[in-house]
């Protein structure tokens, strides 16, 4: 019936127009009812809108300069057959026709305006015009939510798929470009709503919840010399009642609705939605269930066999109201994907790779050292250039913090070398978690955490592997910081109580490294530092600007996952504070370490040279020579870095022929100015910022952004479950100090070393929470877009950049083959190691449509 009525209306309309030229358009979109299975009403109301004439209209905008500053507008065309195109639930995209009356005066279409007169929003994917007279095919890549017109002051505009520098953009289109900028920048007023498209800056003032009590207050990060921080996206919620400088938090049930611009939200029913439900479930349902479980049973693992029950048999959750809430509130399809829980209420986790092949190899010194080069945090180890190691902490404030390690403790393990010879031959390395932790250690140890600052010295053997020599564990002086550190040194041992003490010493180092990894290498140095780039790019570079088109794929989902992080993971009392050793000081500690962040040093070659693990060498393939030749992260990373840089160089050189073009690009200059002065505003006066006056500076800057968003994040994220899903290998918390002779704890260590080890590291509740989290975060989404790929092949019409991008993809495929070859070559002992995990974290692609694979470099910080 509906179809018959619509056909009659269309026939009348076509009869009136007679012989005017028509241009056929195809509009690809996703209706809201496909994307939101809780809102079936949207579909019904939208059909009623159609029946009474409230349709979706499109108008072409002329790019012909002869048509004046505003561009000539074509007659409105309307989406056809909305009523009769029934989109099944979960079917995804639908294609609609739109017939445009062609007006010769329009000339080349440069953009189109779209007005949604329906009740509900839809996701507009693409618009394609076929056989435009005199011009042929036109394609518009939109990828944007279009809300009902009542929510917008200006009609939505989308530009044709061309790339323009600001001075090249056709004059009639500039008005629309400038209006877009005003919308995207906002006016800084009012609370932002879901349909808003505003990108603006704010401090991290939403982590605390002081209205819950003083224990939930947290300092504002950003905007001060004491607590500098990158900016986050503004949400503009009202302040808390007890602290006007803190932004109020959303109620628990609403926390996944935190504002980010709508186009930055996760896509429909992709694995990231499972991520969303999983995070919400841990915070809202799973944590209370686990707390109840651990309250009713001892919160300890009694043995390593006890730990294995997590993977082999599952952990039974007690039935009760909270368990019922889990089953009621999370759709079954999502529950199966988001959480390791079955219909019987059993938590079941996949067996982590680190114990798949060998249950005890993780405990060896070889593996302990290898993971500093090929684990989830291969970013800290550096060359030891003086002995004993010295501290850079201010001696007036912290006293003598230099190392207490002596020559006698290590010299007999240097394969016949003296310490001076070993240093001269670049054979000594250090994993240093002393200076970063010592200023906070006294405060951290007032929480349930009981831990140390640490230094670990290692020797580079002739076979290319590292051998731990000594571990130094340090505490603040009990009489005050100014009296320096109290340190104790431990050397390798395999048997008896000395062997057990050495295993504990390594565990304290692993705890420090886990915390540094999660808070600094992963969160701060990829997630947090990238968000200002996302905001500045959308505020200052138009969608047709070449640098916008270069960088935009590398920002996908970053704002959304960061917003979720602030709401559920990083907040006061959240999962990170519960499961990572700095506890309530976690984010504050990351702020202090941000003081030392230097943008140019994020370039991989500079990072390696700064840590002393590489030196300049024009004869070497990538311009640097590694001092640890078998350093899987660095070897693969340099290949990826060079491939990215060559691609960026080819791309930027096509659009910018001279340095003067860089200097005279107003959008580019505004972007860089705002990024420094607003996005990383606490660092605005640093002398190391590139001046953005040359093409080389632009190439290096864009290469760093892409490297950090893609490869660096992949290297620190997707190995989390394979390596740390088995918590004894990467414990996150220490609950007691090293046992001293003559104490009950020491006696227990002698009698039952495994139980003493497990009573020292992460407890049962925190283990469940921690691996629930990293099991979700280590997954690739089912619609992942990897480095060297785009979500649409028609992202530009310029043939030379398209060809260069194709070559980039081929180069990445060659790197994949090289990685496979090296992993199979037994001369490279660090690539597989005792646990028999091949190093694949910088393998560009992944297989199987998502999940935990321990490989693959997504384009962006998307999880």
mmCIF file of C-alpha atoms in Angstrom, residues 391-698:
data_model
loop_
_atom_site.group_PDB
_atom_site.id
_atom_site.type_symbol
_atom_site.label_atom_id
_atom_site.label_comp_id
_atom_site.label_asym_id
_atom_site.label_seq_id
_atom_site.Cartn_x
_atom_site.Cartn_y
_atom_site.Cartn_z
ATOM 1 C CA UNK A 391 70.353 9.907 39.847
ATOM 2 C CA UNK A 392 69.118 13.127 38.289
ATOM 3 C CA UNK A 393 66.896 13.943 41.266
ATOM 4 C CA UNK A 394 67.733 17.164 43.100
ATOM 5 C CA UNK A 395 70.070 16.187 45.985
ATOM 6 C CA UNK A 396 68.875 19.175 48.031
ATOM 7 C CA UNK A 397 65.385 17.715 48.082
ATOM 8 C CA UNK A 398 66.043 13.989 47.828
ATOM 9 C CA UNK A 399 69.566 13.551 49.204
ATOM 10 C CA UNK A 400 71.889 10.953 47.709
ATOM 11 C CA UNK A 401 69.884 8.854 45.269
ATOM 12 C CA UNK A 402 72.858 7.392 43.400
ATOM 13 C CA UNK A 403 73.065 3.620 43.102
ATOM 14 C CA UNK A 404 74.677 1.514 45.806
ATOM 15 C CA UNK A 405 75.619 -1.296 43.388
ATOM 16 C CA UNK A 406 79.312 -2.191 43.619
ATOM 17 C CA UNK A 407 81.791 -3.602 41.093
ATOM 18 C CA UNK A 408 82.215 -6.735 43.189
ATOM 19 C CA UNK A 409 78.518 -7.584 42.782
ATOM 20 C CA UNK A 410 78.649 -7.793 38.986
ATOM 21 C CA UNK A 411 82.213 -8.026 37.676
ATOM 22 C CA UNK A 412 82.418 -11.820 37.850
ATOM 23 C CA UNK A 413 79.469 -12.089 35.411
ATOM 24 C CA UNK A 414 80.846 -9.994 32.534
ATOM 25 C CA UNK A 415 82.366 -12.833 30.468
ATOM 26 C CA UNK A 416 85.887 -11.849 31.450
ATOM 27 C CA UNK A 417 85.468 -8.080 30.952
ATOM 28 C CA UNK A 418 86.011 -5.398 33.570
ATOM 29 C CA UNK A 419 83.202 -2.913 34.145
ATOM 30 C CA UNK A 420 85.145 -0.210 32.311
ATOM 31 C CA UNK A 421 85.657 -2.534 29.339
ATOM 32 C CA UNK A 422 82.003 -3.547 29.336
ATOM 33 C CA UNK A 423 80.907 0.116 29.326
ATOM 34 C CA UNK A 424 83.424 0.982 26.608
ATOM 35 C CA UNK A 425 82.144 -1.908 24.448
ATOM 36 C CA UNK A 426 78.453 -0.915 24.971
ATOM 37 C CA UNK A 427 77.736 -4.133 26.848
ATOM 38 C CA UNK A 428 75.941 -2.802 29.938
ATOM 39 C CA UNK A 429 72.281 -1.741 29.943
ATOM 40 C CA UNK A 430 69.838 -0.633 32.613
ATOM 41 C CA UNK A 431 66.106 -0.831 33.184
ATOM 42 C CA UNK A 432 65.733 2.211 35.399
ATOM 43 C CA UNK A 433 62.558 2.755 37.424
ATOM 44 C CA UNK A 434 64.259 4.721 40.176
ATOM 45 C CA UNK A 435 64.012 8.447 39.491
ATOM 46 C CA UNK A 436 60.465 8.256 38.096
ATOM 47 C CA UNK A 437 59.092 6.541 41.209
ATOM 48 C CA UNK A 438 61.165 7.767 44.141
ATOM 49 C CA UNK A 439 59.479 11.211 44.477
ATOM 50 C CA UNK A 440 56.091 9.469 44.807
ATOM 51 C CA UNK A 441 57.110 6.279 46.560
ATOM 52 C CA UNK A 442 56.499 7.477 50.101
ATOM 53 C CA UNK A 443 52.929 8.452 49.183
ATOM 54 C CA UNK A 444 52.312 5.303 47.132
ATOM 55 C CA UNK A 445 53.378 3.140 50.081
ATOM 56 C CA UNK A 446 50.759 4.785 52.305
ATOM 57 C CA UNK A 447 48.144 2.953 50.209
ATOM 58 C CA UNK A 448 47.738 -0.826 50.190
ATOM 59 C CA UNK A 449 50.758 -0.929 47.842
ATOM 60 C CA UNK A 450 54.122 -1.790 49.363
ATOM 61 C CA UNK A 451 56.862 -1.528 46.761
ATOM 62 C CA UNK A 452 60.253 -0.122 45.766
ATOM 63 C CA UNK A 453 61.971 2.026 43.208
ATOM 64 C CA UNK A 454 64.233 -0.224 41.152
ATOM 65 C CA UNK A 455 67.299 -0.399 38.960
ATOM 66 C CA UNK A 456 68.116 -3.522 36.946
ATOM 67 C CA UNK A 457 71.538 -3.917 35.297
ATOM 68 C CA UNK A 458 71.951 -6.236 32.325
ATOM 69 C CA UNK A 459 74.865 -7.545 30.275
ATOM 70 C CA UNK A 460 74.726 -8.002 26.497
ATOM 71 C CA UNK A 461 76.107 -11.468 25.822
ATOM 72 C CA UNK A 462 77.924 -12.517 22.673
ATOM 73 C CA UNK A 463 74.855 -14.429 21.446
ATOM 74 C CA UNK A 464 72.855 -11.156 21.414
ATOM 75 C CA UNK A 465 70.721 -11.915 24.470
ATOM 76 C CA UNK A 466 70.677 -9.996 27.733
ATOM 77 C CA UNK A 467 71.642 -11.412 31.115
ATOM 78 C CA UNK A 468 70.368 -9.805 34.350
ATOM 79 C CA UNK A 469 73.318 -8.953 36.612
ATOM 80 C CA UNK A 470 71.774 -7.288 39.616
ATOM 81 C CA UNK A 471 68.575 -5.679 40.900
ATOM 82 C CA UNK A 472 68.624 -2.734 43.310
ATOM 83 C CA UNK A 473 65.463 -2.038 45.310
ATOM 84 C CA UNK A 474 65.202 1.345 47.059
ATOM 85 C CA UNK A 475 62.940 3.034 49.590
ATOM 86 C CA UNK A 476 62.817 6.654 50.810
ATOM 87 C CA UNK A 477 64.749 7.216 54.015
ATOM 88 C CA UNK A 478 62.395 6.784 56.997
ATOM 89 C CA UNK A 479 63.586 10.066 58.521
ATOM 90 C CA UNK A 480 62.889 12.169 55.435
ATOM 91 C CA UNK A 481 63.527 12.496 51.719
ATOM 92 C CA UNK A 482 66.560 14.723 52.249
ATOM 93 C CA UNK A 483 68.452 11.777 53.759
ATOM 94 C CA UNK A 484 68.511 9.915 50.460
ATOM 95 C CA UNK A 485 67.509 6.348 49.630
ATOM 96 C CA UNK A 486 67.778 3.117 51.576
ATOM 97 C CA UNK A 487 68.782 0.503 49.014
ATOM 98 C CA UNK A 488 69.379 -3.213 48.918
ATOM 99 C CA UNK A 489 71.014 -5.146 46.080
ATOM 100 C CA UNK A 490 70.027 -8.640 44.896
ATOM 101 C CA UNK A 491 71.980 -10.935 42.601
ATOM 102 C CA UNK A 492 70.784 -13.908 40.521
ATOM 103 C CA UNK A 493 70.239 -17.242 42.266
ATOM 104 C CA UNK A 494 68.402 -20.369 41.193
ATOM 105 C CA UNK A 495 67.975 -22.504 44.292
ATOM 106 C CA UNK A 496 66.870 -22.337 47.893
ATOM 107 C CA UNK A 497 65.610 -19.247 49.641
ATOM 108 C CA UNK A 498 68.101 -17.111 47.664
ATOM 109 C CA UNK A 499 66.439 -18.278 44.459
ATOM 110 C CA UNK A 500 63.010 -17.380 45.869
ATOM 111 C CA UNK A 501 64.243 -13.935 46.895
ATOM 112 C CA UNK A 502 65.636 -13.381 43.380
ATOM 113 C CA UNK A 503 62.240 -14.317 41.901
ATOM 114 C CA UNK A 504 60.604 -11.748 44.194
ATOM 115 C CA UNK A 505 63.165 -9.099 43.219
ATOM 116 C CA UNK A 506 62.296 -9.675 39.547
ATOM 117 C CA UNK A 507 58.602 -9.433 40.453
ATOM 118 C CA UNK A 508 59.103 -5.978 42.024
ATOM 119 C CA UNK A 509 60.828 -4.877 38.802
ATOM 120 C CA UNK A 510 57.998 -6.336 36.692
ATOM 121 C CA UNK A 511 55.445 -4.484 38.849
ATOM 122 C CA UNK A 512 57.250 -1.181 38.257
ATOM 123 C CA UNK A 513 57.524 -1.915 34.561
ATOM 124 C CA UNK A 514 53.834 -2.862 34.343
ATOM 125 C CA UNK A 515 52.800 0.402 35.970
ATOM 126 C CA UNK A 516 55.136 2.423 33.757
ATOM 127 C CA UNK A 517 53.814 0.582 30.731
ATOM 128 C CA UNK A 518 50.150 1.163 31.491
ATOM 129 C CA UNK A 519 50.368 4.762 32.717
ATOM 130 C CA UNK A 520 53.230 6.159 30.622
ATOM 131 C CA UNK A 521 54.201 4.097 27.571
ATOM 132 C CA UNK A 522 50.605 3.218 26.745
ATOM 133 C CA UNK A 523 48.203 5.794 28.211
ATOM 134 C CA UNK A 524 50.225 9.015 28.351
ATOM 135 C CA UNK A 525 52.521 8.597 25.348
ATOM 136 C CA UNK A 526 49.870 7.371 22.888
ATOM 137 C CA UNK A 527 46.301 7.990 24.106
ATOM 138 C CA UNK A 528 46.686 11.272 25.976
ATOM 139 C CA UNK A 529 49.262 13.025 23.794
ATOM 140 C CA UNK A 530 47.304 12.179 20.637
ATOM 141 C CA UNK A 531 43.947 13.710 21.657
ATOM 142 C CA UNK A 532 45.087 17.346 21.203
ATOM 143 C CA UNK A 533 46.118 16.471 17.634
ATOM 144 C CA UNK A 534 42.619 15.139 16.939
ATOM 145 C CA UNK A 535 41.011 18.310 18.303
ATOM 146 C CA UNK A 536 43.356 20.799 16.593
ATOM 147 C CA UNK A 537 43.097 19.015 13.238
ATOM 148 C CA UNK A 538 39.309 19.236 13.216
ATOM 149 C CA UNK A 539 39.306 22.863 14.383
ATOM 150 C CA UNK A 540 41.965 24.247 12.042
ATOM 151 C CA UNK A 541 42.256 22.039 8.942
ATOM 152 C CA UNK A 542 39.306 21.797 6.594
ATOM 153 C CA UNK A 543 38.142 18.394 5.392
ATOM 154 C CA UNK A 544 39.625 19.088 1.934
ATOM 155 C CA UNK A 545 43.069 20.085 3.243
ATOM 156 C CA UNK A 546 45.801 17.588 2.277
ATOM 157 C CA UNK A 547 47.155 17.265 5.825
ATOM 158 C CA UNK A 548 43.654 16.643 7.181
ATOM 159 C CA UNK A 549 43.242 13.843 4.641
ATOM 160 C CA UNK A 550 46.655 12.426 5.528
ATOM 161 C CA UNK A 551 46.094 12.361 9.287
ATOM 162 C CA UNK A 552 42.355 11.836 9.696
ATOM 163 C CA UNK A 553 42.416 7.997 9.495
ATOM 164 C CA UNK A 554 44.890 7.974 12.366
ATOM 165 C CA UNK A 555 42.413 9.653 14.733
ATOM 166 C CA UNK A 556 39.575 7.149 14.433
ATOM 167 C CA UNK A 557 37.886 6.387 17.797
ATOM 168 C CA UNK A 558 40.667 8.008 19.856
ATOM 169 C CA UNK A 559 38.477 10.637 21.511
ATOM 170 C CA UNK A 560 35.838 8.029 22.313
ATOM 171 C CA UNK A 561 38.134 5.481 23.934
ATOM 172 C CA UNK A 562 39.834 8.268 25.911
ATOM 173 C CA UNK A 563 36.472 9.538 27.135
ATOM 174 C CA UNK A 564 35.528 6.008 28.213
ATOM 175 C CA UNK A 565 38.886 5.766 29.936
ATOM 176 C CA UNK A 566 38.247 8.911 31.982
ATOM 177 C CA UNK A 567 34.786 7.709 32.963
ATOM 178 C CA UNK A 568 35.465 4.075 33.833
ATOM 179 C CA UNK A 569 39.168 3.247 33.995
ATOM 180 C CA UNK A 570 41.228 6.272 35.081
ATOM 181 C CA UNK A 571 38.780 7.887 37.481
ATOM 182 C CA UNK A 572 39.072 8.005 41.257
ATOM 183 C CA UNK A 573 38.429 4.494 42.533
ATOM 184 C CA UNK A 574 38.331 3.189 38.962
ATOM 185 C CA UNK A 575 39.817 0.023 37.554
ATOM 186 C CA UNK A 576 43.317 1.433 37.001
ATOM 187 C CA UNK A 577 43.601 2.768 40.548
ATOM 188 C CA UNK A 578 42.389 -0.613 41.787
ATOM 189 C CA UNK A 579 44.722 -2.758 39.702
ATOM 190 C CA UNK A 580 47.945 -0.725 39.137
ATOM 191 C CA UNK A 581 50.424 -0.142 41.975
ATOM 192 C CA UNK A 582 50.478 3.725 42.171
ATOM 193 C CA UNK A 583 46.775 3.449 43.133
ATOM 194 C CA UNK A 584 45.222 6.904 43.759
ATOM 195 C CA UNK A 585 48.449 8.574 42.570
ATOM 196 C CA UNK A 586 48.408 6.895 39.154
ATOM 197 C CA UNK A 587 47.290 9.787 36.982
ATOM 198 C CA UNK A 588 49.114 12.334 39.121
ATOM 199 C CA UNK A 589 52.335 10.369 38.534
ATOM 200 C CA UNK A 590 51.748 10.378 34.774
ATOM 201 C CA UNK A 591 51.380 14.176 34.945
ATOM 202 C CA UNK A 592 54.763 14.532 36.652
ATOM 203 C CA UNK A 593 56.388 12.352 33.983
ATOM 204 C CA UNK A 594 54.727 14.437 31.224
ATOM 205 C CA UNK A 595 57.035 17.247 32.355
ATOM 206 C CA UNK A 596 59.830 15.384 30.562
ATOM 207 C CA UNK A 597 57.837 14.700 27.374
ATOM 208 C CA UNK A 598 59.487 16.101 24.239
ATOM 209 C CA UNK A 599 57.607 15.932 20.944
ATOM 210 C CA UNK A 600 60.593 15.455 18.560
ATOM 211 C CA UNK A 601 61.864 12.602 20.748
ATOM 212 C CA UNK A 602 58.740 10.594 19.898
ATOM 213 C CA UNK A 603 60.370 9.868 16.534
ATOM 214 C CA UNK A 604 61.639 6.299 16.826
ATOM 215 C CA UNK A 605 65.244 6.967 15.688
ATOM 216 C CA UNK A 606 65.543 9.846 18.168
ATOM 217 C CA UNK A 607 64.038 7.789 20.972
ATOM 218 C CA UNK A 608 66.514 4.959 20.340
ATOM 219 C CA UNK A 609 69.458 7.372 20.237
ATOM 220 C CA UNK A 610 68.280 9.193 23.363
ATOM 221 C CA UNK A 611 68.223 5.878 25.233
ATOM 222 C CA UNK A 612 71.686 5.083 23.890
ATOM 223 C CA UNK A 613 70.576 1.851 22.213
ATOM 224 C CA UNK A 614 71.321 3.242 18.737
ATOM 225 C CA UNK A 615 73.849 5.620 17.216
ATOM 226 C CA UNK A 616 73.867 7.670 14.027
ATOM 227 C CA UNK A 617 75.298 5.709 11.120
ATOM 228 C CA UNK A 618 74.779 6.991 7.563
ATOM 229 C CA UNK A 619 75.905 3.598 6.245
ATOM 230 C CA UNK A 620 73.066 1.778 8.018
ATOM 231 C CA UNK A 621 69.746 1.229 6.280
ATOM 232 C CA UNK A 622 67.706 3.609 8.431
ATOM 233 C CA UNK A 623 70.514 6.031 9.274
ATOM 234 C CA UNK A 624 71.032 4.525 12.734
ATOM 235 C CA UNK A 625 72.841 1.415 13.977
ATOM 236 C CA UNK A 626 71.439 -0.582 16.864
ATOM 237 C CA UNK A 627 73.837 -1.443 19.687
ATOM 238 C CA UNK A 628 71.613 -4.418 20.513
ATOM 239 C CA UNK A 629 71.374 -5.967 17.082
ATOM 240 C CA UNK A 630 68.662 -8.428 18.105
ATOM 241 C CA UNK A 631 66.157 -5.886 19.467
ATOM 242 C CA UNK A 632 62.851 -6.993 17.885
ATOM 243 C CA UNK A 633 60.836 -3.848 18.691
ATOM 244 C CA UNK A 634 63.577 -1.573 17.344
ATOM 245 C CA UNK A 635 64.374 -3.719 14.281
ATOM 246 C CA UNK A 636 60.741 -3.992 13.161
ATOM 247 C CA UNK A 637 59.939 -0.476 14.344
ATOM 248 C CA UNK A 638 62.651 1.105 12.181
ATOM 249 C CA UNK A 639 61.255 -0.714 9.148
ATOM 250 C CA UNK A 640 57.742 0.586 9.889
ATOM 251 C CA UNK A 641 59.036 4.082 10.732
ATOM 252 C CA UNK A 642 60.924 4.345 7.445
ATOM 253 C CA UNK A 643 57.943 3.085 5.442
ATOM 254 C CA UNK A 644 55.683 5.688 7.087
ATOM 255 C CA UNK A 645 58.208 8.469 6.532
ATOM 256 C CA UNK A 646 58.692 7.600 2.842
ATOM 257 C CA UNK A 647 54.925 7.608 2.337
ATOM 258 C CA UNK A 648 54.546 10.943 4.158
ATOM 259 C CA UNK A 649 57.418 12.431 2.159
ATOM 260 C CA UNK A 650 55.872 11.388 -1.159
ATOM 261 C CA UNK A 651 52.477 12.731 -0.099
ATOM 262 C CA UNK A 652 53.610 16.078 1.316
ATOM 263 C CA UNK A 653 55.978 16.699 -1.601
ATOM 264 C CA UNK A 654 53.086 16.399 -4.037
ATOM 265 C CA UNK A 655 51.157 19.260 -2.396
ATOM 266 C CA UNK A 656 54.001 21.393 -1.055
ATOM 267 C CA UNK A 657 56.661 22.030 -3.690
ATOM 268 C CA UNK A 658 58.604 24.579 -1.618
ATOM 269 C CA UNK A 659 59.147 25.645 1.990
ATOM 270 C CA UNK A 660 57.391 28.916 1.163
ATOM 271 C CA UNK A 661 54.169 27.004 0.511
ATOM 272 C CA UNK A 662 54.360 25.655 4.073
ATOM 273 C CA UNK A 663 54.891 29.135 5.487
ATOM 274 C CA UNK A 664 52.038 30.615 3.438
ATOM 275 C CA UNK A 665 49.419 27.985 4.301
ATOM 276 C CA UNK A 666 47.212 29.760 6.877
ATOM 277 C CA UNK A 667 45.345 26.608 7.935
ATOM 278 C CA UNK A 668 48.544 24.669 8.504
ATOM 279 C CA UNK A 669 50.114 27.498 10.498
ATOM 280 C CA UNK A 670 46.966 27.940 12.614
ATOM 281 C CA UNK A 671 46.845 24.189 13.229
ATOM 282 C CA UNK A 672 50.413 24.043 14.468
ATOM 283 C CA UNK A 673 50.075 27.202 16.578
ATOM 284 C CA UNK A 674 46.938 25.927 18.286
ATOM 285 C CA UNK A 675 48.389 22.463 18.806
ATOM 286 C CA UNK A 676 51.347 23.938 20.697
ATOM 287 C CA UNK A 677 49.607 26.773 22.529
ATOM 288 C CA UNK A 678 46.315 25.088 23.371
ATOM 289 C CA UNK A 679 46.457 21.316 22.890
ATOM 290 C CA UNK A 680 49.816 20.958 24.621
ATOM 291 C CA UNK A 681 49.529 24.384 26.224
ATOM 292 C CA UNK A 682 51.621 23.532 29.284
ATOM 293 C CA UNK A 683 54.521 22.938 26.883
ATOM 294 C CA UNK A 684 53.974 25.976 24.669
ATOM 295 C CA UNK A 685 57.230 27.735 25.599
ATOM 296 C CA UNK A 686 59.487 24.740 25.024
ATOM 297 C CA UNK A 687 62.294 25.481 22.537
ATOM 298 C CA UNK A 688 62.144 22.040 20.925
ATOM 299 C CA UNK A 689 58.854 22.460 19.054
ATOM 300 C CA UNK A 690 59.352 22.380 15.255
ATOM 301 C CA UNK A 691 58.794 25.857 13.795
ATOM 302 C CA UNK A 692 56.728 24.474 10.889
ATOM 303 C CA UNK A 693 58.587 26.597 8.369
ATOM 304 C CA UNK A 694 59.974 23.860 6.122
ATOM 305 C CA UNK A 695 58.696 20.819 4.299
ATOM 306 C CA UNK A 696 61.104 18.631 6.279
ATOM 307 C CA UNK A 697 59.536 19.824 9.531
ATOM 308 C CA UNK A 698 56.081 18.976 8.216
#
